[in-house]
Tab-separated table of C-alpha atoms and ligand atoms in Angstrom:
chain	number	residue	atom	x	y	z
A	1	UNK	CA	16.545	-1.819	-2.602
A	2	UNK	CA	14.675	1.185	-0.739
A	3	UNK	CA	10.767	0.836	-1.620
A	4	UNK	CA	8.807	3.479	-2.828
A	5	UNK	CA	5.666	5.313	-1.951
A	6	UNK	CA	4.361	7.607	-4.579
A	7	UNK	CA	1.491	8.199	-2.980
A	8	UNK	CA	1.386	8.433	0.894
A	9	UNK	CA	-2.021	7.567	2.764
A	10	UNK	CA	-3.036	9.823	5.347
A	11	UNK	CA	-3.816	9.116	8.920
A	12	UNK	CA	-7.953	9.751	9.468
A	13	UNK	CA	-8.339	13.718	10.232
A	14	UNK	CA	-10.746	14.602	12.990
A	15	UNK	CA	-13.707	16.527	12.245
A	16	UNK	CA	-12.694	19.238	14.852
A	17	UNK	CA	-13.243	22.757	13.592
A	18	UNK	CA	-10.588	25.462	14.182
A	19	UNK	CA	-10.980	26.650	17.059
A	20	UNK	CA	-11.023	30.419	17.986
A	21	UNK	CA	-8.023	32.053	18.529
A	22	UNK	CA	-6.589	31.662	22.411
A	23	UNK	CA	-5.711	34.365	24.508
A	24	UNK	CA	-1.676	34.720	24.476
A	25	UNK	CA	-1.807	34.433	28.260
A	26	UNK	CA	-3.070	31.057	27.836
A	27	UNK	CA	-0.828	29.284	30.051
A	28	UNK	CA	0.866	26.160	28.626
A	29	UNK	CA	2.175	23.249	30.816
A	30	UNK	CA	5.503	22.456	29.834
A	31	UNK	CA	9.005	21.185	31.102
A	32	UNK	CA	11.577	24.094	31.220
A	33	UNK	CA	15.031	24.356	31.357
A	34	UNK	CA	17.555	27.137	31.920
A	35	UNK	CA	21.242	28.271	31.529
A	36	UNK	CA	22.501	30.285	33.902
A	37	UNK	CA	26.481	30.867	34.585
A	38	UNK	CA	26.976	27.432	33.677
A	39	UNK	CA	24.100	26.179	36.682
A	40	UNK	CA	20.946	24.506	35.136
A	41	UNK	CA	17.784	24.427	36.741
A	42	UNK	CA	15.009	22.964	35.561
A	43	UNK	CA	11.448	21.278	36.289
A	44	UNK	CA	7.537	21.687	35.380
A	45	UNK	CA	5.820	25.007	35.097
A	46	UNK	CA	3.909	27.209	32.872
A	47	UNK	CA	4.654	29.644	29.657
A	48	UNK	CA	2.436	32.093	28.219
A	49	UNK	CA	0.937	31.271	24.680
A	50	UNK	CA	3.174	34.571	23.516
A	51	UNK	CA	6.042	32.979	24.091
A	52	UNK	CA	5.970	29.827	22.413
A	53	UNK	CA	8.177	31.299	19.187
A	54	UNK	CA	7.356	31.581	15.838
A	55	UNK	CA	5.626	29.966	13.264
A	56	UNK	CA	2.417	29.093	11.264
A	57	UNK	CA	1.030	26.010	13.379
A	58	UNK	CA	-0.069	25.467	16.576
A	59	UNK	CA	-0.600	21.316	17.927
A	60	UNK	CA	-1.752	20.163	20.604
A	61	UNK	CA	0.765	17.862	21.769
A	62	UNK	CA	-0.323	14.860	22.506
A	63	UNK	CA	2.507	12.879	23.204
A	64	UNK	CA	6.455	13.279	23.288
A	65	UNK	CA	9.181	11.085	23.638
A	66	UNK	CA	12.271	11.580	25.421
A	67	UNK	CA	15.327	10.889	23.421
A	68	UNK	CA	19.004	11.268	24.575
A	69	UNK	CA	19.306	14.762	22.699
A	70	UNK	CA	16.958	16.131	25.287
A	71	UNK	CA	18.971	14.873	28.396
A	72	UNK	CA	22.246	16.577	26.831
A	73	UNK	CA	20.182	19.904	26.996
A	74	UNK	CA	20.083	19.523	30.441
A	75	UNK	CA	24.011	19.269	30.833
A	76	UNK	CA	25.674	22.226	32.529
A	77	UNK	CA	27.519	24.291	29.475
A	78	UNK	CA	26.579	21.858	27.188
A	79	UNK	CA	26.641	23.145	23.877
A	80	UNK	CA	22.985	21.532	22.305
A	81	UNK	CA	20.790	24.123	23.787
A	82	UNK	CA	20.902	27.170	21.711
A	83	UNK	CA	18.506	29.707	23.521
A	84	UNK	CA	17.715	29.670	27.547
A	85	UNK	CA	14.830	28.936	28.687
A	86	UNK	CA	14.004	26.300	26.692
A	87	UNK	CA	11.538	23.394	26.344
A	88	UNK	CA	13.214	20.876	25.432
A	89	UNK	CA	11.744	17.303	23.505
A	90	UNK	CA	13.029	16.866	19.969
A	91	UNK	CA	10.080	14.876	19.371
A	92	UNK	CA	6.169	15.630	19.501
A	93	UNK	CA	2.970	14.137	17.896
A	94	UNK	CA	-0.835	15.550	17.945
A	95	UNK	CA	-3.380	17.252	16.077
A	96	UNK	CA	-3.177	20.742	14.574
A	97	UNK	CA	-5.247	23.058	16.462
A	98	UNK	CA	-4.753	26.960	14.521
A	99	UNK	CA	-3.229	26.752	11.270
A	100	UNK	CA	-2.576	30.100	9.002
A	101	UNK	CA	-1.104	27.828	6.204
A	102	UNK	CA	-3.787	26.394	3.901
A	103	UNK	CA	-1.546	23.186	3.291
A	104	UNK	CA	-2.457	21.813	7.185
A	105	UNK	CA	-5.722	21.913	8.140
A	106	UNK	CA	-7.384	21.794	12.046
A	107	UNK	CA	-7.653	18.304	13.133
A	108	UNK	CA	-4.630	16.479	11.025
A	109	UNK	CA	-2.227	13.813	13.166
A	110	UNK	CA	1.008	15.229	12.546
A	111	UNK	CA	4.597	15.093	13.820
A	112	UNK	CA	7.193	17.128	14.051
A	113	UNK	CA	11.237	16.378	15.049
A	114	UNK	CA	14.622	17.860	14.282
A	115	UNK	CA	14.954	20.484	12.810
A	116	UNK	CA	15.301	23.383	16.138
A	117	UNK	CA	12.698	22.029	17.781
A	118	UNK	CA	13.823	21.545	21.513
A	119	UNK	CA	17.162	23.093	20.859
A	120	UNK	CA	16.763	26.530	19.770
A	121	UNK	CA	12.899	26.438	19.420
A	122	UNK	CA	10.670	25.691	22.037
A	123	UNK	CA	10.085	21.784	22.073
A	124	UNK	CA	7.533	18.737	22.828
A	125	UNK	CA	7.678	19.160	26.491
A	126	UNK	CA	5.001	20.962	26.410
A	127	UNK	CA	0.692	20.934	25.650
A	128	UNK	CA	1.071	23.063	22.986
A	129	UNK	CA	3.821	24.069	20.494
A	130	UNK	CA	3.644	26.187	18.100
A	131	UNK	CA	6.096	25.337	14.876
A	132	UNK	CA	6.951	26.593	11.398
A	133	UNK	CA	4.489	24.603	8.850
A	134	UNK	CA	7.889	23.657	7.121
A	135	UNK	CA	8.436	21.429	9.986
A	136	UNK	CA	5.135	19.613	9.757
A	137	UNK	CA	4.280	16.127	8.307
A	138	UNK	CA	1.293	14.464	8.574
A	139	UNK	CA	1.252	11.236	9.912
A	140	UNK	CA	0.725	8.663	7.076
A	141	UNK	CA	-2.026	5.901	7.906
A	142	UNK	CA	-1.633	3.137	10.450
A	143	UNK	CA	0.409	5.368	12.713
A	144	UNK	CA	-1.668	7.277	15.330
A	145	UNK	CA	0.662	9.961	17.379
A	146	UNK	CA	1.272	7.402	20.674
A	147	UNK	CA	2.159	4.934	18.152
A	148	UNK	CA	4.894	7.830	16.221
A	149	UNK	CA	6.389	8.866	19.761
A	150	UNK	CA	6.742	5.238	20.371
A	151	UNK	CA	9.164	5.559	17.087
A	152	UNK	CA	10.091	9.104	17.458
A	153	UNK	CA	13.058	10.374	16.396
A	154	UNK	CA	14.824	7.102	17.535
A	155	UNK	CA	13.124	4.867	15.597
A	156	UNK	CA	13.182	7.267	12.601
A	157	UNK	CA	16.935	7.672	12.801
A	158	UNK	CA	17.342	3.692	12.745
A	159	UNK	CA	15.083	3.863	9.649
A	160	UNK	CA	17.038	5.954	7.887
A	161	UNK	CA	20.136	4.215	8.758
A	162	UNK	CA	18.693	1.030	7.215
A	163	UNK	CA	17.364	3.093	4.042
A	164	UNK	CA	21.228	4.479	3.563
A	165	UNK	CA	22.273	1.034	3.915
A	166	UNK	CA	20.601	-0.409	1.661
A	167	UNK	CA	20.755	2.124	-0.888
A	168	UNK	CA	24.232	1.196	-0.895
A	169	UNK	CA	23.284	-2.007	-1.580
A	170	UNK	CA	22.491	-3.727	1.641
A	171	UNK	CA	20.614	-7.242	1.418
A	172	UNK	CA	20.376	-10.141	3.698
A	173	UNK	CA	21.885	-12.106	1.383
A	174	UNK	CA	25.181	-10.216	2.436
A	175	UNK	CA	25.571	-11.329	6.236
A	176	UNK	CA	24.789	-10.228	9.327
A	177	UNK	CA	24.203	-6.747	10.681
A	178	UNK	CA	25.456	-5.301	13.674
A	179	UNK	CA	23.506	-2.874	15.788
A	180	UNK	CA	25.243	-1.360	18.579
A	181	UNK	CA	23.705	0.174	21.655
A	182	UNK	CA	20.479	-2.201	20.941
A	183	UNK	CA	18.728	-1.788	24.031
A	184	UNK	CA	18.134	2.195	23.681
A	185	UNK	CA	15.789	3.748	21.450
A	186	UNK	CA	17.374	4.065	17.925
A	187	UNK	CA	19.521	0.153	19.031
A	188	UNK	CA	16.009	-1.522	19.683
A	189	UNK	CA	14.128	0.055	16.336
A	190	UNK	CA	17.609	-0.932	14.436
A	191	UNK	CA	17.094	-4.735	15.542
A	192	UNK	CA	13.313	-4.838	15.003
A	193	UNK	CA	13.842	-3.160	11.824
A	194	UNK	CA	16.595	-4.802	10.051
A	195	UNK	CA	14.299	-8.156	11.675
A	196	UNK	CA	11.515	-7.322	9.421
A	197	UNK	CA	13.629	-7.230	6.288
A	198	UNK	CA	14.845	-10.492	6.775
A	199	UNK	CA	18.361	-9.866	8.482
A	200	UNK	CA	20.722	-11.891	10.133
A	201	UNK	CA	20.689	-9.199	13.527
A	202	UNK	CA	23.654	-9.708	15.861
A	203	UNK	CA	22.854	-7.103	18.871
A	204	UNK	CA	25.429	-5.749	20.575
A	205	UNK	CA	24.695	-4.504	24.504
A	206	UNK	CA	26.252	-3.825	27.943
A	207	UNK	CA	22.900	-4.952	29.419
A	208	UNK	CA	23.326	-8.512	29.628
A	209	UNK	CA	19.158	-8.950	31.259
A	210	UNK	CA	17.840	-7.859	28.048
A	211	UNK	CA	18.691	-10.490	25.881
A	212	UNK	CA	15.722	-12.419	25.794
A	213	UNK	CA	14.076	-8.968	25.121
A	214	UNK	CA	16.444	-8.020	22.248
A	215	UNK	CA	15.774	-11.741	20.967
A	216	UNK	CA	12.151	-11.338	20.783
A	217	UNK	CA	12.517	-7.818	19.114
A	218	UNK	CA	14.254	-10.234	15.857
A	219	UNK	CA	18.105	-10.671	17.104
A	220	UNK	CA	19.932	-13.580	16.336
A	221	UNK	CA	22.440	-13.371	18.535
A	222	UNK	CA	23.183	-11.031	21.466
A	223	UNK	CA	26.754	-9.806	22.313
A	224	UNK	CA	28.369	-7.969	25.107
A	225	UNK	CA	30.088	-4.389	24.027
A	226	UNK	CA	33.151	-6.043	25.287
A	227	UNK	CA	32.477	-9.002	22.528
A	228	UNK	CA	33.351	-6.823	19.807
A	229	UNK	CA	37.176	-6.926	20.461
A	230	UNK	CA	38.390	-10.324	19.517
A	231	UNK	CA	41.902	-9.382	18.553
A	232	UNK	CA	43.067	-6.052	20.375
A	233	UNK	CA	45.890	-4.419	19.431
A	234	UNK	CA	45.474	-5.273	15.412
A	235	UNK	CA	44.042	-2.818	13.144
A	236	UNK	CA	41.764	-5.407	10.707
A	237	UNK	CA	39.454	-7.746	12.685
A	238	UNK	CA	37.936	-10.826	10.978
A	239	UNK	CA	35.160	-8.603	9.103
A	240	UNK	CA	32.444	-10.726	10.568
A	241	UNK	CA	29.527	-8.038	9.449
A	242	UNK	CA	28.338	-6.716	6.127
A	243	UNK	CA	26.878	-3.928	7.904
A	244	UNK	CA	26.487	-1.837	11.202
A	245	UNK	CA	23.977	0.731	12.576
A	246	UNK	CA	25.954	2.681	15.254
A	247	UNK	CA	24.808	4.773	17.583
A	248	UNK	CA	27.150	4.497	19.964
A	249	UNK	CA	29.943	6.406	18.495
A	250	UNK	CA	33.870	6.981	19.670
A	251	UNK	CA	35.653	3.528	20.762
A	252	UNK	CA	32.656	1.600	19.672
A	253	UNK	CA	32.817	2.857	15.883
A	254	UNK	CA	36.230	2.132	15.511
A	255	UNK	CA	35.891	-1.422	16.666
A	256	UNK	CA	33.087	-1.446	14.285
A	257	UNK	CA	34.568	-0.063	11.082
A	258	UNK	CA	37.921	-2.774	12.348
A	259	UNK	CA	35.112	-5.553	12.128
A	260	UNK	CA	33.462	-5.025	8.854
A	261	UNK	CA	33.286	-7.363	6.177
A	262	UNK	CA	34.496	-6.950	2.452
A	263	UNK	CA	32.467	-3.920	1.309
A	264	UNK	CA	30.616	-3.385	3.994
A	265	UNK	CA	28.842	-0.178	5.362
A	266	UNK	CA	28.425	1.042	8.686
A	267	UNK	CA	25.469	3.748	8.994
A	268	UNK	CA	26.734	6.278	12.374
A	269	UNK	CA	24.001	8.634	14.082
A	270	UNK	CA	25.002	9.075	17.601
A	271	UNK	CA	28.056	9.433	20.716
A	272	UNK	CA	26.596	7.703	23.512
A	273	UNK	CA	30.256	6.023	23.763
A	274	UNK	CA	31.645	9.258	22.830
A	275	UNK	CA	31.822	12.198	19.822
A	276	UNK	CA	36.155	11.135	19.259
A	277	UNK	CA	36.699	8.700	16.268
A	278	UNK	CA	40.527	7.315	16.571
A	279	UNK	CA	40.685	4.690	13.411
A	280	UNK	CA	43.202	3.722	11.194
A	281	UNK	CA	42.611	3.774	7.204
A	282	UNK	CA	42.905	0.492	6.724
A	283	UNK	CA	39.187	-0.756	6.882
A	284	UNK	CA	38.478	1.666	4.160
A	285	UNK	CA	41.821	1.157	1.892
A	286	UNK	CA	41.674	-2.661	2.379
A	287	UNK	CA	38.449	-3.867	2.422
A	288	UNK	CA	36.519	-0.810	0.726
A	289	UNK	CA	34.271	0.249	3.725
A	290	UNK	CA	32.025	2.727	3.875
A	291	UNK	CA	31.038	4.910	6.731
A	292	UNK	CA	28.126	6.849	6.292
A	293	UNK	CA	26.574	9.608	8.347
A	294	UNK	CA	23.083	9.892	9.685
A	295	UNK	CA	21.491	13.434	10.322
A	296	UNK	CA	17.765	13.223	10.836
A	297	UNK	CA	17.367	16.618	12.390
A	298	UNK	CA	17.593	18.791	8.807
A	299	UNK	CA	16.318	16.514	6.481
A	300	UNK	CA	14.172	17.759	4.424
A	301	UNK	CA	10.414	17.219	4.387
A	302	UNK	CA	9.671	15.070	1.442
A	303	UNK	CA	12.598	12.182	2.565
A	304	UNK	CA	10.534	12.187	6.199
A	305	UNK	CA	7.464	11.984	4.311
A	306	UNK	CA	9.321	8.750	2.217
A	307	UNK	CA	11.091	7.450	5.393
A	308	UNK	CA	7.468	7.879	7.405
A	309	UNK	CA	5.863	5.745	4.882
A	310	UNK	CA	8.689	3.403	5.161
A	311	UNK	CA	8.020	3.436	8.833
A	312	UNK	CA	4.243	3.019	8.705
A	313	UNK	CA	4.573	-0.168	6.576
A	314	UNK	CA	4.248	-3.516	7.805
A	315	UNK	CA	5.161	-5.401	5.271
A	316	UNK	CA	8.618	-3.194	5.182
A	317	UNK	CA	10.093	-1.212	8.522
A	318	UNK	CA	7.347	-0.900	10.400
A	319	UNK	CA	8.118	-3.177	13.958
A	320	UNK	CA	5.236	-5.274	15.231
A	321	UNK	CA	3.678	-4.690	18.427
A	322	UNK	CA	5.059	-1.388	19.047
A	323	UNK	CA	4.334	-2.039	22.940
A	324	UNK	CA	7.166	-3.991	23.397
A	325	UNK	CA	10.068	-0.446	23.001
A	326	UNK	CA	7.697	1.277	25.855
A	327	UNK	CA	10.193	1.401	28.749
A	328	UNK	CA	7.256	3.638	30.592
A	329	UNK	CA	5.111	6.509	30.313
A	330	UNK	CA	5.717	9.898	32.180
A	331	UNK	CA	4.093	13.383	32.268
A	332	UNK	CA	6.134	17.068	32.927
A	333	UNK	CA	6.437	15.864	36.808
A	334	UNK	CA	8.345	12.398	36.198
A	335	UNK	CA	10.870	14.032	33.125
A	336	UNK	CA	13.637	15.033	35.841
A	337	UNK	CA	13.996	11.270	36.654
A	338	UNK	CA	13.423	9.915	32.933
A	339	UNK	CA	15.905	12.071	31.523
A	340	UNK	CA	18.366	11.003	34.267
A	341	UNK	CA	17.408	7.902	33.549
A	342	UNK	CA	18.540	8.037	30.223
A	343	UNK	CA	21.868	9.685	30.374
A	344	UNK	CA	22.481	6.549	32.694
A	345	UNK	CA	21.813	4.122	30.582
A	346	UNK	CA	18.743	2.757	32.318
A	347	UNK	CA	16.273	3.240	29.284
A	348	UNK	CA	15.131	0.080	27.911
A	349	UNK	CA	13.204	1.397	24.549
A	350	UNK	CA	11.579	3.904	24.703
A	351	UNK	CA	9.831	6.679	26.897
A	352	UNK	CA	6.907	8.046	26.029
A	353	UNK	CA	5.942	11.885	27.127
A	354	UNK	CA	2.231	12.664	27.835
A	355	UNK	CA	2.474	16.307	28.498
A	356	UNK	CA	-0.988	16.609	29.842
A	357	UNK	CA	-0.683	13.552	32.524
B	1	LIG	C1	18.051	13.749	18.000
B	1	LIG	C2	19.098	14.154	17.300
B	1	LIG	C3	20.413	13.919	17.780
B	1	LIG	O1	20.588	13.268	18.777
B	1	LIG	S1	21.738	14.535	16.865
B	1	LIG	C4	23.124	14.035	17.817
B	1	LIG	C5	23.327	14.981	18.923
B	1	LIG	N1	23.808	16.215	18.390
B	1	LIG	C6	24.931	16.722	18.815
B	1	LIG	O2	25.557	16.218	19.741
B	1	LIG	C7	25.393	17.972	18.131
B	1	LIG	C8	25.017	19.151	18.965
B	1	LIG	N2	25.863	20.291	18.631
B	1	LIG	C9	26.989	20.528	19.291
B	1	LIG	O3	27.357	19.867	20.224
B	1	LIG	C10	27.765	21.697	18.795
B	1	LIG	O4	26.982	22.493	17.939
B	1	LIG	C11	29.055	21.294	18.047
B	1	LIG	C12	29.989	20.536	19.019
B	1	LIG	C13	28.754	20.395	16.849
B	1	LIG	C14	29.755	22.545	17.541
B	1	LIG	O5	29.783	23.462	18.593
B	1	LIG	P1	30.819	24.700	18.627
B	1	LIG	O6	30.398	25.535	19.785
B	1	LIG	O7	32.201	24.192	18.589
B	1	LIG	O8	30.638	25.483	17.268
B	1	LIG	P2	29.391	26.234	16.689
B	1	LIG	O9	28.161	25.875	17.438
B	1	LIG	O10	29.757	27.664	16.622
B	1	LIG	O11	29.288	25.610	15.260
B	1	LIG	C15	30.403	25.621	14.339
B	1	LIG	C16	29.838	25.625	12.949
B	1	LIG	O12	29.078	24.417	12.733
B	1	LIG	C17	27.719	24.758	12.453
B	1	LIG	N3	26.847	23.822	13.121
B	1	LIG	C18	26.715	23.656	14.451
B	1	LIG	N4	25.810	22.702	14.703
B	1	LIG	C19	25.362	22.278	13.516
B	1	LIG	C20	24.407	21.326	13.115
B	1	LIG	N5	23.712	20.602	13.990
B	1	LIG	N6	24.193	21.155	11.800
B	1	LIG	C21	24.854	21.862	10.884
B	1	LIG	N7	25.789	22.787	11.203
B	1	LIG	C22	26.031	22.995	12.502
B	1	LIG	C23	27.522	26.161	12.996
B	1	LIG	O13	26.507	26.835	12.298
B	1	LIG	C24	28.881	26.766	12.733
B	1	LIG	O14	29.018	27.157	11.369
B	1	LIG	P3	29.205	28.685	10.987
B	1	LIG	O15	29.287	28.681	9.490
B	1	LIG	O16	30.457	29.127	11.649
B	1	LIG	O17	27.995	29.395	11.498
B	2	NAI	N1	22.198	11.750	13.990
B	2	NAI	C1	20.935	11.907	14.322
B	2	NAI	O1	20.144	12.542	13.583
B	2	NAI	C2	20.453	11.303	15.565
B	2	NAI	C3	21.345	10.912	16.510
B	2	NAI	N2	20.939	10.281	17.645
B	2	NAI	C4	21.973	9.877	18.579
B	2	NAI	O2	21.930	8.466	18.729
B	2	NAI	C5	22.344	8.123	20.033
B	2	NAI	C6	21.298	7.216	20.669
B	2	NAI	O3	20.098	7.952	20.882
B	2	NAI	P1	18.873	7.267	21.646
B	2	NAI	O4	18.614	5.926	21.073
B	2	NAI	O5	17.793	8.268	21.718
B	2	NAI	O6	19.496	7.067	23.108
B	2	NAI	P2	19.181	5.960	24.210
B	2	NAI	O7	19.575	6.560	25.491
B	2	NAI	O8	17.809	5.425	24.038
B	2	NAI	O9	20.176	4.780	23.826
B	2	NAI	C7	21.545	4.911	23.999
B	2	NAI	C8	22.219	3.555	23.913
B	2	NAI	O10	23.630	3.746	24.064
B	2	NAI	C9	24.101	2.826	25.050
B	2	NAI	N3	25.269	3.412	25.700
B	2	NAI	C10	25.290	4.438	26.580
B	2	NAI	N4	26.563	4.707	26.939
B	2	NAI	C11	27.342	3.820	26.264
B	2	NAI	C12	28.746	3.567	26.211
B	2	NAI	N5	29.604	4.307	26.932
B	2	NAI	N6	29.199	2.587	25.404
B	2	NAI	C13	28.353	1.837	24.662
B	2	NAI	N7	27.013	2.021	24.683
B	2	NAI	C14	26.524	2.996	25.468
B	2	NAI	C15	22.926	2.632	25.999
B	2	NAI	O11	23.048	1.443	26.764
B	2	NAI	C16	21.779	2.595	25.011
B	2	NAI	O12	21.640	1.314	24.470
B	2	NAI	C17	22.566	9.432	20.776
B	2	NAI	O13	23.932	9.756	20.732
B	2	NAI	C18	21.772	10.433	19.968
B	2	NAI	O14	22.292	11.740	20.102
B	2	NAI	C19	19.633	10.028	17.896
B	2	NAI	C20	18.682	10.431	17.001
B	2	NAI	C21	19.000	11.162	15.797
């Protein structure tokens, strides 16, 4: 069963006044990318307050994270990026500097993901953003904003894929779980996650040197992505798992859904392995399997607030020493490498974004 949190404690709010309104030439550091004719260029360099976009609440960003959305931006004629130039960084965490809705005062830890932030609204990569006050949640207590970039929207997205689990009536009790892609940002969370509510966590990665790492982050048992095709060629496999969090997508997902148990639920957020699904209906018609979607970037404020909460818990999601997913940290200079980095697969975790480094 999903806990509840009536009542959600706030992180501490600084004393800092609002501060007087800046110039719109302010410049703003920030990472920029743009569309041209199908070329992208992109690097570090500067944006006038004006231009920002619109909305109610300016933060200081304080940190960012990079997640895989953010390196498809930077695809030629990919179709993510919905306005050029943009900052991209789905993710960002600080305190709100100017705020013209009375609901969020100057000085609150908040964070703000999904939604069009870094796709068609300028993003994280940047000192300052300025957002609708829609988009804003406050961070609860016990979760400063290094420590929600270290989540992000990766660990957020493997939260909610446990919560949807569960709600369909996910318990240890069932067997083990299966999280693919384990040793990127929403894999690692998964296995931490699914740790801390007592699951039996079989991790499945291509990166054979992190298995003592993946073992220590609460799995069980570590597994090649090859591992996950015992029988080829036959459309049931021997349903070893009650449950899945994919993230991984296409051929991955279908092996997957082949490999679930009796009733058993696979939660799917992401295509690393590829956006095609080719499946049969058999997992679903024979052993009643569910597959069910995760979208993190338009839910709606009061489930973040409840997933948040989930999040900031330790005695429910909340990982131990959040250190151990920080692959590195980087400022606007370093991104062109990081987000190469992670289109390759060569992210361990996560990586954190300190736009004023
Ligand atoms: C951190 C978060 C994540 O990582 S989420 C996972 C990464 N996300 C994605 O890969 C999806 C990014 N989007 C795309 O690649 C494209 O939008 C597309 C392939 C999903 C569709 O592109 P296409 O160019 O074929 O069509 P349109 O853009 O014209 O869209 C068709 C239709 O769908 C609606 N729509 C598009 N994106 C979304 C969305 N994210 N959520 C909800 N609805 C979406 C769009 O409005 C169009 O509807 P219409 O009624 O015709 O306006
Ligand atoms: N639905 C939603 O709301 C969200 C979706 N996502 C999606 O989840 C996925 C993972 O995101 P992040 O954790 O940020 O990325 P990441 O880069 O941190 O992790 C990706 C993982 O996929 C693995 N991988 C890469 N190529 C693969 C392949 N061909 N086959 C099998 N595994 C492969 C990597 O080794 C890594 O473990 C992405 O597709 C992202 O778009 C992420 C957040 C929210």
């Amino acid at each position: 069963m999903a806990s509840s949190h009536p009542e959600i404690p706030r992180a501490e709010t600084s004393p800092t006044p609002t501060s007087a309104p800046l110039p719109p030439e302010t410049p703003v550091a920030c990472y920029l990318v743009t569309q041209t004719d199908g070329q992208v260029t992109q690097g570090p360099t500067t944006l006038p307050l004006s231009e920002l976009g619109p909305g109610e609440v300016l933060v200081e960003v304080a940190w960012s994270s990079v997640n895989y959305k953010d390196a498809m931006v930077t695809q030629p004629g990919n179709r993510v990026a919905r306005r050029s130039p943009l900052v991209p960084g789905v993710d960002l965490a600080g305190r709100v500097l100017q705020s013209d809705d009375p609901g969020i005062t100057p000085g609150t830890a908040v964070v703000v993901h999904g939604y069009d932030l870094g796709v068609a609204h300028h993003g994280g990569f940047a000192a300052l953003a300025r957002v609708p006050a829609s988009w804003v949640v406050a961070l609860p207590a016990g979760l400063d904003p290094r420590a929600a970039m270290v989540v992000g929207t990766a660990g957020f997205t493997a939260a909610m894929s446990v919560d949807a689990l569960e709600r369909v009536g996910l318990e240890p009790a069932r067997g083990p779980v299966l999280v693919t892609g384990a040793s990127g940002g929403v894999g690692s969370m998964a296995v931490a996650m699914l740790a801390r509510r007592g699951y039996r966590v079989v991790a499945s990665s291509g990166k054979t040197q992190e298995r003592a790492w993946l073992e220590a982050l609460g799995a069980s048992e570590v597994i090649g992505r090859d591992d996950l095709e015992p029988n080829p060629g036959r459309v049931l496999g021997p349903g070893r798992f009650a449950a899945a969090v994919d993230c991984v997508g296409g051929r991955t997902l279908a092996l997957v859904l082949r490999d679930l148990a009796y009733g058993g639920a696979v939660a799917a957020s992401g295509l690393t392995g590829g956006a095609e699904l080719a499946t049969t209906v058999y997992p679903f018609i024979t052993r009643g399997v569910s597959l069910l979607g995760i979208d993190t970037v338009a839910t709606d404020r009061a489930r973040r607030q409840q997933i948040w909460a989930r999040i900031a818990d330790p005695a429910d999601l909340r990982p131990g020493d959040l250190e151990r997913f920080v692959d590195r940290e980087v400022g606007l200079g370093e991104l062109d490498e990081a987000l190469q980095d992670v289109l390759a697969a060569r992210v361990r975790g996560r990586v954190l974004v300190r736009p004023s480094r």
